[in-house]
PDB file of C-alpha atoms and ligand atoms in Angstrom:
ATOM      1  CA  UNK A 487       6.866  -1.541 -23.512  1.00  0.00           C
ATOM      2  CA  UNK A 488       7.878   1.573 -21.680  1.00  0.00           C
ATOM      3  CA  UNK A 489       4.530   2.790 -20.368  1.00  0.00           C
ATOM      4  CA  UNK A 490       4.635  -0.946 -17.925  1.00  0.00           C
ATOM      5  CA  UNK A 491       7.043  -2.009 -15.373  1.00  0.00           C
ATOM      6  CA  UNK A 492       7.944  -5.192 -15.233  1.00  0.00           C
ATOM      7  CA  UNK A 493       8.653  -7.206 -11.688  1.00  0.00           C
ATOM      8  CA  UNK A 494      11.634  -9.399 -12.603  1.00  0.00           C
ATOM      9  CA  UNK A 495      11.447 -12.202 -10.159  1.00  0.00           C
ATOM     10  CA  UNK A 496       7.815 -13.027 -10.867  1.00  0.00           C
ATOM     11  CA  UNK A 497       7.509 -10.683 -14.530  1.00  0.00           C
ATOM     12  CA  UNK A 498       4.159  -9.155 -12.926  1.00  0.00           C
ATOM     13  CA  UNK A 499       3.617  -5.958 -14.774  1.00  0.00           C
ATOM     14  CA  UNK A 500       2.397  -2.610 -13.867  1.00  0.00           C
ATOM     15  CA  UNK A 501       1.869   0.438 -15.658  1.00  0.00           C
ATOM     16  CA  UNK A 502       3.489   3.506 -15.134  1.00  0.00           C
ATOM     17  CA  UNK A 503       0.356   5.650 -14.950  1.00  0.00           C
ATOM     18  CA  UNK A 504      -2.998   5.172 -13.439  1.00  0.00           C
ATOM     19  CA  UNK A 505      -5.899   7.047 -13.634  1.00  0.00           C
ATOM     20  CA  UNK A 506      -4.802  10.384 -15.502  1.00  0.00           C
ATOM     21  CA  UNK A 507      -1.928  11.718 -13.191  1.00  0.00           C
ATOM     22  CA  UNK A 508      -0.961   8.915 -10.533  1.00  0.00           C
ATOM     23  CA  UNK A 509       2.365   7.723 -10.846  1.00  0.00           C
ATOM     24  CA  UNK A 510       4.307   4.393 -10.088  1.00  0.00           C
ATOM     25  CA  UNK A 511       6.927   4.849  -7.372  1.00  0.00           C
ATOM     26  CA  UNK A 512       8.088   1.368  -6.607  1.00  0.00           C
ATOM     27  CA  UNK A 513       6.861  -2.001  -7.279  1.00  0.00           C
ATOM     28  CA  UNK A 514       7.759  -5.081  -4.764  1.00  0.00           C
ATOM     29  CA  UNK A 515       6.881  -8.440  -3.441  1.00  0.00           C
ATOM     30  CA  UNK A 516       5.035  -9.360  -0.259  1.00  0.00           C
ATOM     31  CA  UNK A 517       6.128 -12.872   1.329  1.00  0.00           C
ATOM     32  CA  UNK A 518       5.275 -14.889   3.830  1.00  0.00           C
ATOM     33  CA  UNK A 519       6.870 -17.170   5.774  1.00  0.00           C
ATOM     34  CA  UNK A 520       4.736 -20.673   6.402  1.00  0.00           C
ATOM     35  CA  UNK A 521       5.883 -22.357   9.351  1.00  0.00           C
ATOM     36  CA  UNK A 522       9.309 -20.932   9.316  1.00  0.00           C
ATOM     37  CA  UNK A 523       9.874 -23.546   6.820  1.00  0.00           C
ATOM     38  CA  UNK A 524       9.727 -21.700   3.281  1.00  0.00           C
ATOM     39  CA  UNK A 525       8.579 -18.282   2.219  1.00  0.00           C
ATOM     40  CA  UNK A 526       5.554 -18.393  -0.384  1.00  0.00           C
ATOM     41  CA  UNK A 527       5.582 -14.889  -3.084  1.00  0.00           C
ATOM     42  CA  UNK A 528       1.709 -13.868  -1.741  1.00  0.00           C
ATOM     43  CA  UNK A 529       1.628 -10.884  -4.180  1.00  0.00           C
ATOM     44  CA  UNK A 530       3.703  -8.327  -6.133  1.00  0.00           C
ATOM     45  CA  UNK A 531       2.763  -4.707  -5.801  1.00  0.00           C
ATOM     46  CA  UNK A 532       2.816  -1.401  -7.192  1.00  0.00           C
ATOM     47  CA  UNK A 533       2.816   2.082  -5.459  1.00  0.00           C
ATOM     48  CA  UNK A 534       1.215   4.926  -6.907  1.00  0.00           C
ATOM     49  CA  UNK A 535       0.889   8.841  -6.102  1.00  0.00           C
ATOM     50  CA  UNK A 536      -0.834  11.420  -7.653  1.00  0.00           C
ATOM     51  CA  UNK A 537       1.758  13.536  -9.187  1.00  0.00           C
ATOM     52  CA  UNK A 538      -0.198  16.861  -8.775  1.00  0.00           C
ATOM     53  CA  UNK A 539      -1.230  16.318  -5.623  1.00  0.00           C
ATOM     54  CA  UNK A 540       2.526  15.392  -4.695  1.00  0.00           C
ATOM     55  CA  UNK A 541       3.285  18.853  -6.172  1.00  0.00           C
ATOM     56  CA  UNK A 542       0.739  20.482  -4.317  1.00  0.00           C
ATOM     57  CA  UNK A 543       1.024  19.815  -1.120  1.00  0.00           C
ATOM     58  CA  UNK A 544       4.538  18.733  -0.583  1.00  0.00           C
ATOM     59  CA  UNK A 545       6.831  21.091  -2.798  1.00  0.00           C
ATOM     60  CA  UNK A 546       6.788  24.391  -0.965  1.00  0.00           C
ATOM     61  CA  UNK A 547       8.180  22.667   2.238  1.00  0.00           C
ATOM     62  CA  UNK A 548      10.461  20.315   0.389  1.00  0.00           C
ATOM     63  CA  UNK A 549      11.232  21.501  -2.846  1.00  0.00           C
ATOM     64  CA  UNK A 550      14.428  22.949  -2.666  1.00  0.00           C
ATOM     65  CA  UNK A 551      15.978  19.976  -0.377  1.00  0.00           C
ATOM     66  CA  UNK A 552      18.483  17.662  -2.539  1.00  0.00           C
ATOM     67  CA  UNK A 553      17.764  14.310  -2.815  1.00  0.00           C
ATOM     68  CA  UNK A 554      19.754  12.985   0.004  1.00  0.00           C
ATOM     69  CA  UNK A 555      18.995  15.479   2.195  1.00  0.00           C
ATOM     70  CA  UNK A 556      15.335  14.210   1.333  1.00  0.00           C
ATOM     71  CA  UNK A 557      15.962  10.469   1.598  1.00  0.00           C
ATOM     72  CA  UNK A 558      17.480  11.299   5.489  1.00  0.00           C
ATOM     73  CA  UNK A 559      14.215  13.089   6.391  1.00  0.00           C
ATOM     74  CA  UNK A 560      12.358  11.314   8.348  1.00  0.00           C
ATOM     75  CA  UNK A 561       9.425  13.789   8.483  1.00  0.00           C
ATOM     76  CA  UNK A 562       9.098  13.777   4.261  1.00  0.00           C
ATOM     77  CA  UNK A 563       8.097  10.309   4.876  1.00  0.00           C
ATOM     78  CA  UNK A 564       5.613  10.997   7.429  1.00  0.00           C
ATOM     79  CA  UNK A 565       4.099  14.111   5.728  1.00  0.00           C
ATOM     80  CA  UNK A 566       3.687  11.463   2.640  1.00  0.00           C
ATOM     81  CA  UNK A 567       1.413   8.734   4.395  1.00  0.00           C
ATOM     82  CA  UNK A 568      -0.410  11.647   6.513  1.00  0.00           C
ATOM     83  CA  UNK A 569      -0.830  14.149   3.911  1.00  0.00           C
ATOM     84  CA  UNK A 570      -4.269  14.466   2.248  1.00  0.00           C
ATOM     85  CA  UNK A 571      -3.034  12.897  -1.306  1.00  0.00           C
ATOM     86  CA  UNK A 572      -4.322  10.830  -3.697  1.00  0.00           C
ATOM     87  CA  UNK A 573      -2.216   7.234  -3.907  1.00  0.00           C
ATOM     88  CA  UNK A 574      -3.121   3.508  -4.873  1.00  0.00           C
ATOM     89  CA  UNK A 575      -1.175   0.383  -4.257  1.00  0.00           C
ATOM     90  CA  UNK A 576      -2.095  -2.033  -6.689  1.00  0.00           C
ATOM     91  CA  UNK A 577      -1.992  -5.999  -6.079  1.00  0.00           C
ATOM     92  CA  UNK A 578      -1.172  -8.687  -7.988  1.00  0.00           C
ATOM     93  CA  UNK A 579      -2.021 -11.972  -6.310  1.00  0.00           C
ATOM     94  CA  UNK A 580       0.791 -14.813  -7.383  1.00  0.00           C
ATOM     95  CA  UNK A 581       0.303 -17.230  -4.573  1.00  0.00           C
ATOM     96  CA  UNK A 582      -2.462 -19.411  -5.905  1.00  0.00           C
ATOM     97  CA  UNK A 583      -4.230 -21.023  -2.969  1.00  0.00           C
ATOM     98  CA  UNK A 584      -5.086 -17.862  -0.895  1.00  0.00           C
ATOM     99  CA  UNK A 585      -8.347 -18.064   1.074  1.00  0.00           C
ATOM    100  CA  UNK A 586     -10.465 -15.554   2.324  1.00  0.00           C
ATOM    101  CA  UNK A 587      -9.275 -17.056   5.324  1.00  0.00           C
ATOM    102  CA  UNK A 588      -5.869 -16.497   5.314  1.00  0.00           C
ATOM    103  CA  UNK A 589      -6.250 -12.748   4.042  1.00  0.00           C
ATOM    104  CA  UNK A 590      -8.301 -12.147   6.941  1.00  0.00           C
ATOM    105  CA  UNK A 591      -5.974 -13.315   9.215  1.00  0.00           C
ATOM    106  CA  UNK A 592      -2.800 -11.795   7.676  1.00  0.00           C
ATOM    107  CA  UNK A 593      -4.777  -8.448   7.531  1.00  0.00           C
ATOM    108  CA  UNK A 594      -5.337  -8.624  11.229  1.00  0.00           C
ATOM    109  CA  UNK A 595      -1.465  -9.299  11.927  1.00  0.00           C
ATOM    110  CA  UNK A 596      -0.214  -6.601   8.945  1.00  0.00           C
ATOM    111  CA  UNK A 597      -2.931  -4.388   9.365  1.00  0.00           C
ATOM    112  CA  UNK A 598      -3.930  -4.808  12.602  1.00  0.00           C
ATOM    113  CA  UNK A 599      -0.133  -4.094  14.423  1.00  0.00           C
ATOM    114  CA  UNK A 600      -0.368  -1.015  12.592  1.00  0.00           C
ATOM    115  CA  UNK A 601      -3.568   0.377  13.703  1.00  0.00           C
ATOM    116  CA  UNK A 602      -2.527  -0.424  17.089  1.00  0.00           C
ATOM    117  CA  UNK A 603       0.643   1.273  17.195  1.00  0.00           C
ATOM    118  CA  UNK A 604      -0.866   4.525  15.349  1.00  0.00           C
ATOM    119  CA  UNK A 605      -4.350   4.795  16.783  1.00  0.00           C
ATOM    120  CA  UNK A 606      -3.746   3.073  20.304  1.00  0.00           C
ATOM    121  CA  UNK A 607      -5.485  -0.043  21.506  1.00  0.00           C
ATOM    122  CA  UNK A 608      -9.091   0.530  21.418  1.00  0.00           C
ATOM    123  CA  UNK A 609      -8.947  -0.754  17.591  1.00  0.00           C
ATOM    124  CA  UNK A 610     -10.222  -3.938  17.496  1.00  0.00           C
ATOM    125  CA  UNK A 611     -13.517  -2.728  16.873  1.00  0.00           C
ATOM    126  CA  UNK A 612     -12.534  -1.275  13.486  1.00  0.00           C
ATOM    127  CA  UNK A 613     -10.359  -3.989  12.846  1.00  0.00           C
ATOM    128  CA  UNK A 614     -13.354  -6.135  12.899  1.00  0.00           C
ATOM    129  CA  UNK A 615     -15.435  -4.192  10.587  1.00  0.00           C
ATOM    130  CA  UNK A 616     -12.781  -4.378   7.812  1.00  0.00           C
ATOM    131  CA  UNK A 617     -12.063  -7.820   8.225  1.00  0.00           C
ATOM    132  CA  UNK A 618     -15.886  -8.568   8.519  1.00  0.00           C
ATOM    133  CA  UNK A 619     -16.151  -7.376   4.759  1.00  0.00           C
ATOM    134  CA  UNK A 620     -14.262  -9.756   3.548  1.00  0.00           C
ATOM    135  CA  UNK A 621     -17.313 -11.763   2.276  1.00  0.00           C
ATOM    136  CA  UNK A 622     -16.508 -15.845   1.995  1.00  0.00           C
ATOM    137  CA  UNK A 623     -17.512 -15.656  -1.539  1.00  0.00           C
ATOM    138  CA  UNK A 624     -15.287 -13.689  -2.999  1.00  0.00           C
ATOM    139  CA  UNK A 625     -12.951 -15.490  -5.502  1.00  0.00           C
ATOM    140  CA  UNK A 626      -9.196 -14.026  -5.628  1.00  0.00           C
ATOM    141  CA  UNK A 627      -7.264 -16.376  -7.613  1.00  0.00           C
ATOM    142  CA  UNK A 628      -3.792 -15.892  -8.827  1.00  0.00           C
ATOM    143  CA  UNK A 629      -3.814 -13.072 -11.278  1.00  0.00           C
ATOM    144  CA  UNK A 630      -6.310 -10.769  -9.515  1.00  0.00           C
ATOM    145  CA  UNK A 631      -5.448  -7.372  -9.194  1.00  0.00           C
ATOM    146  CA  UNK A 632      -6.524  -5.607  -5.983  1.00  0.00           C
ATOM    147  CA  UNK A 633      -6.943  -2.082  -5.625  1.00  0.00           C
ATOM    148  CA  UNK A 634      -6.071  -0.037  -2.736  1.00  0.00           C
ATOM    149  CA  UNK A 635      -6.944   3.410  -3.440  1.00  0.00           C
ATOM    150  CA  UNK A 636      -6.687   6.015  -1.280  1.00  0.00           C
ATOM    151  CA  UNK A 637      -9.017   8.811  -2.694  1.00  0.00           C
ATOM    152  CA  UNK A 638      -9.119  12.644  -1.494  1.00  0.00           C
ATOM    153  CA  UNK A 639     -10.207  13.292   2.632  1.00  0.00           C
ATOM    154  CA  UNK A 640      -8.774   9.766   3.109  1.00  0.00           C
ATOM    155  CA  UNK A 641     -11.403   7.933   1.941  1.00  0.00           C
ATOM    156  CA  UNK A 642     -10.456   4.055   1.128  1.00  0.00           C
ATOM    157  CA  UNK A 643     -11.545   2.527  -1.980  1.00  0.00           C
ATOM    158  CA  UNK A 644     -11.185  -0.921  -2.577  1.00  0.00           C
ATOM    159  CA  UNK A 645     -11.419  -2.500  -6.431  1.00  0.00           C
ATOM    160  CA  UNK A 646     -11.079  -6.478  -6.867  1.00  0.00           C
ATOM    161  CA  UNK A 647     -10.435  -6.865 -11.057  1.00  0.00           C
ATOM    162  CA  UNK A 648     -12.071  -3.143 -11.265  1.00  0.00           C
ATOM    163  CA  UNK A 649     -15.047  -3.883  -9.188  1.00  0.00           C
ATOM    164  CA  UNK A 650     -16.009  -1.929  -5.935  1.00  0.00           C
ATOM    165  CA  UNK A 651     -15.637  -3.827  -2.902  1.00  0.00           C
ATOM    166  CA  UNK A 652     -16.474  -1.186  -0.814  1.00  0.00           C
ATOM    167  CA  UNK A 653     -15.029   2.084   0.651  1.00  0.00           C
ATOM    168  CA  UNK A 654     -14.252   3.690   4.390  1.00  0.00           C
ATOM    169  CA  UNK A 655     -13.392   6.965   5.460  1.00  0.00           C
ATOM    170  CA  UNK A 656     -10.650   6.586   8.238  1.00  0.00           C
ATOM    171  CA  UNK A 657      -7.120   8.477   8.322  1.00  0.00           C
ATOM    172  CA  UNK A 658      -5.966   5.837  10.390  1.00  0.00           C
ATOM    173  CA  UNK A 659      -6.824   3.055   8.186  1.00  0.00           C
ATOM    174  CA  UNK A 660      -5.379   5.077   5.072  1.00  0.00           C
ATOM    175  CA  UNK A 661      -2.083   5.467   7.351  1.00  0.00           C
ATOM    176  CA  UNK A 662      -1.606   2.324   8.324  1.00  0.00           C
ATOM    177  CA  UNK A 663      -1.847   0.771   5.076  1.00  0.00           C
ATOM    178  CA  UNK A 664       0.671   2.824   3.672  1.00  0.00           C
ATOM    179  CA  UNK A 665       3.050   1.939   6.642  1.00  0.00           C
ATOM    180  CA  UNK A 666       2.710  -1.806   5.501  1.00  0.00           C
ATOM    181  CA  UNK A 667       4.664  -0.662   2.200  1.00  0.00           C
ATOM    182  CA  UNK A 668       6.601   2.952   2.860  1.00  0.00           C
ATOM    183  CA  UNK A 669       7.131   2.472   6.636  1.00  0.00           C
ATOM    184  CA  UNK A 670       9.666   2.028   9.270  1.00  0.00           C
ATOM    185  CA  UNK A 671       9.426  -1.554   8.871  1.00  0.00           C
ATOM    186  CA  UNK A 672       8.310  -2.620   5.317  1.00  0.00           C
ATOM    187  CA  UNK A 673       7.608  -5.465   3.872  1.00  0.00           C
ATOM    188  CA  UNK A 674      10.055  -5.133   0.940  1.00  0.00           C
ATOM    189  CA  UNK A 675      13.138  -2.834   1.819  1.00  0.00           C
ATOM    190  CA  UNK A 676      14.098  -2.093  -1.861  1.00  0.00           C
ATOM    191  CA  UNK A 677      10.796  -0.694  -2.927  1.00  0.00           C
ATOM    192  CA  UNK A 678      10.818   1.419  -0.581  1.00  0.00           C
ATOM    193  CA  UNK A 679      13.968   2.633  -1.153  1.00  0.00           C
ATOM    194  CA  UNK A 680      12.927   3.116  -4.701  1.00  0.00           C
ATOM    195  CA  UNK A 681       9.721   4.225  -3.685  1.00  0.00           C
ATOM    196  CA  UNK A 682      11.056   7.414  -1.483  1.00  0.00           C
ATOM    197  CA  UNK A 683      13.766   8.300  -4.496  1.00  0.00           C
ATOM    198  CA  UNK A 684      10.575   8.701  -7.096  1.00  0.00           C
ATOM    199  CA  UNK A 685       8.933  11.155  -4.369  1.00  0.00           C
ATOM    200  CA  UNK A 686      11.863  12.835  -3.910  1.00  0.00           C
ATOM    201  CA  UNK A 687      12.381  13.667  -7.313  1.00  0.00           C
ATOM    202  CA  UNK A 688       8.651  14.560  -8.349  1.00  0.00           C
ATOM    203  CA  UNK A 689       8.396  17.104  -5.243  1.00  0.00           C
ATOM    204  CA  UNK A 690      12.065  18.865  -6.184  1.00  0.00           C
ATOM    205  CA  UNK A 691      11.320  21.840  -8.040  1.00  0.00           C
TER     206      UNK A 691
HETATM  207  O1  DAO B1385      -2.074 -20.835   3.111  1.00  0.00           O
HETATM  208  O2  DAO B1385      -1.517 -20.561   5.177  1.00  0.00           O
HETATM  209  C1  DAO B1385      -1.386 -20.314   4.002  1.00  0.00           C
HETATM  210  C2  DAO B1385      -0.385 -19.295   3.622  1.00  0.00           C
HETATM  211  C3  DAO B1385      -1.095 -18.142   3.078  1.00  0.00           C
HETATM  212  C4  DAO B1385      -0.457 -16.853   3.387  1.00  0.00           C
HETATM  213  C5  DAO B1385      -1.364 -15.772   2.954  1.00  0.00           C
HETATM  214  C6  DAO B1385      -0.913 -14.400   3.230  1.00  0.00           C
HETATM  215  C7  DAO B1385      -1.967 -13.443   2.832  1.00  0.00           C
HETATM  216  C8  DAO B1385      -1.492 -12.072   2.652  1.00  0.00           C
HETATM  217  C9  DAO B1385      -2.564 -11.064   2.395  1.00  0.00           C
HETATM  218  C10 DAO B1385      -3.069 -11.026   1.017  1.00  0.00           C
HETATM  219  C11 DAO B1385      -3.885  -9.835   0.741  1.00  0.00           C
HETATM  220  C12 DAO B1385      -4.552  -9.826  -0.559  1.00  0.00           C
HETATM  221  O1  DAO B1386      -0.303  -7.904   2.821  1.00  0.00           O
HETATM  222  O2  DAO B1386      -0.649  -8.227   4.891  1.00  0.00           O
HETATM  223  C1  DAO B1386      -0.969  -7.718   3.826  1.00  0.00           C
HETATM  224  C2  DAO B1386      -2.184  -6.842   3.868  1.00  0.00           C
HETATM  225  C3  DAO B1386      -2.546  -6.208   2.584  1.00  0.00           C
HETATM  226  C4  DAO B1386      -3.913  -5.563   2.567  1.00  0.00           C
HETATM  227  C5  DAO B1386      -4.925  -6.534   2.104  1.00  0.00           C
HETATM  228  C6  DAO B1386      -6.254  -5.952   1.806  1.00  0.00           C
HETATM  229  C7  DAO B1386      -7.118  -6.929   1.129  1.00  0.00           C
HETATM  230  C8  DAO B1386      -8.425  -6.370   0.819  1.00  0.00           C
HETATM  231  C9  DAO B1386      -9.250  -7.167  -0.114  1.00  0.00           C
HETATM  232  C10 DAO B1386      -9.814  -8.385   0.459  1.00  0.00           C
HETATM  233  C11 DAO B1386     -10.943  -8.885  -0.301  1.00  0.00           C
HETATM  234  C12 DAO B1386     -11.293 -10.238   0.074  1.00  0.00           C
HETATM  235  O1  DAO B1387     -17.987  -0.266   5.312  1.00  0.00           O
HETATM  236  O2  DAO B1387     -18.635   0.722   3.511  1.00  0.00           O
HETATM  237  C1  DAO B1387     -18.133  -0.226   4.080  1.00  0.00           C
HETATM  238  C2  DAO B1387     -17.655  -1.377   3.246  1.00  0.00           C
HETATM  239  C3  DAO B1387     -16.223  -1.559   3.454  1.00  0.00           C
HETATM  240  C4  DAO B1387     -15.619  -2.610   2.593  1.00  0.00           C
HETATM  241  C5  DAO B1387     -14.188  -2.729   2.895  1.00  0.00           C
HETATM  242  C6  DAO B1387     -13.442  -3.541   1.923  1.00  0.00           C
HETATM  243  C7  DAO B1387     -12.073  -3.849   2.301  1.00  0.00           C
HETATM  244  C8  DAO B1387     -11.261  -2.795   2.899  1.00  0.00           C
HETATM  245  C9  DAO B1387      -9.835  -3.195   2.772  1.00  0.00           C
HETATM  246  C10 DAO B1387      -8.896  -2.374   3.510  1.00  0.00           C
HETATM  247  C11 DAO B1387      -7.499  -2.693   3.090  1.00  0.00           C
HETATM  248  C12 DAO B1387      -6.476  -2.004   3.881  1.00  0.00           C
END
C-alpha cells in the first residue's frame, strides 16, 4: 500500500510515518561478513526524522540551497546527526540465529569505533554500560523490530517489539549511532544516498 515501503531484496516493510510527524528517509540492509567467507543480511532498516523538527531547526540555514548544492555539503550532514532533532531508525532482524552475544560484540566494533573517533578514547567505560544492558534473556528472533529512537535533548530510547528496553541521555551515543547509517562510512551506501536526498528536500523551502 502506499503508506509502507517495501525493502525489495528481503520485502521487509516499513511505514512511511511514525509517530505523528516522523518521516522515512531511507531504508537499507546491514551485513556482515562471517569469516570472510559469505555475508549473512543481519537486519533491514528504516530511517526516520521528524519532519517539523527538520523544518525547524535546519531550514533558515539551508533552505534556499538546491539540492545538489545540499547533497555536496558536508556540514548539512553534520548539522543533521548533531542537531537537537527528533529521529528513529527502526530494525528489522532477518538473520535468524543472532545471540545476545553476537549483538554485543558487533555493537562494540560498530558502535564502539564510533564513540572512539567522536568522543576520544576514554570510552570504554560507556561502552560497557550499554553493552552491559543487553540482558542474556532477551529473545530477538527474526522478525523483531528494534527501535532506536532518538527523543528531544538527545535522549536514547530503545523499544524491542514496542517494549522499553531502556533509555540514556548522551549526545555522543545519539551521534554515533547515526554515523553507523548517515556517516562518512555507512553501512549501506544507497540509503544513504537516498537518505540525504529526502532531507534535502523536506528542509528546501
Ligand atoms: O553468528 O557469528 C555470527 C554472525 C552474527 C553476526 C551478527 C551481527 C550483529 C549485528 C548487530 C545486530 C543488532 C540488533
Ligand atoms: O548494526 O552494528 C550494528 C549496531 C546496531 C545497534 C544495535 C543496538 C541494539 C540494541 C538492542 C539490543 C537488545 C538486546
Ligand atoms: O541506563 O537507563 C539505562 C538503561 C539503558 C538501556 C540501554 C538499552 C540499549 C541501548 C542501545 C543503544 C543502541 C545504540
Amino acid at each position: 500500500s502506499s503508506d509502507t515501503v517495501v525493502e525489495s531484496k528481503t520485502g521487509v516493510s516499513f511505514p512511511s510515518v511514525l509517530g505523528d510527524s516522523r518521516k522515512l528517509l531511507g531504508i537499507g540492509l546491514r551485513r556482515k561478513s562471517v569469516l570472510g567467507l559469505k555475508n549473512i543480511d543481519v537486519y533491514a532498516f528504516g530511517v526516520y526524522a521528524d519532519n517539523g523538527d527538520l523544518k525547524k531547526l535546519l531550514s533558515e540555514k539551508y533552505g534556499k540551497l538546491s539540492l545538489s548544492e545540499l547533497r555536496e555539503n558536508k556540514e548539512f550532514n553534520e548539522d543533521v546527526m548533531e542537531a537537537d532533532i527528533c529521529m528513529t531508525v527502526r530494525l528489522q532482524i532477518i538473520y535468524s540465529k543472532l545471540s545476545i552475544r553476537s549483538v554485543r560484540s558487533a555493537f562494540e566494533e560498530s558502535v564502539g569505533t564510533r564513540l572512539r573517533k567522536f568522543g576520544g578514547s576514554d570510552n570504554k567505560e560507556l561502552l560497557q554500560r550499554f553493552t552491559s544492558q543487553f540482558k542474556d534473556e532477551y529473545k530477538i528472533p527474526r522478525g523483531s523490530v528494534i527501535d532506536l529512537s532518538k527523543e528531544r535533548g538527545h535522549v536514547l530510547r530503545t523499544t524491542i517489539d514496542g517494549k522499553e528496553v531502556g533509555s540514556i541521555q548522551s549526545k555522543l551515543l545519539c551521534r554515533s549511532l547515526l554515523d553507523l547509517y548517515i556517516g562518512e562510512d555507512p553501512f549501506d551506501r544507497k540509503a544513504k544516498e537516498d537518505i540525504e536526498l529526502n532531507l534535502a528536500s523536506l528542509v528546501q523551502k
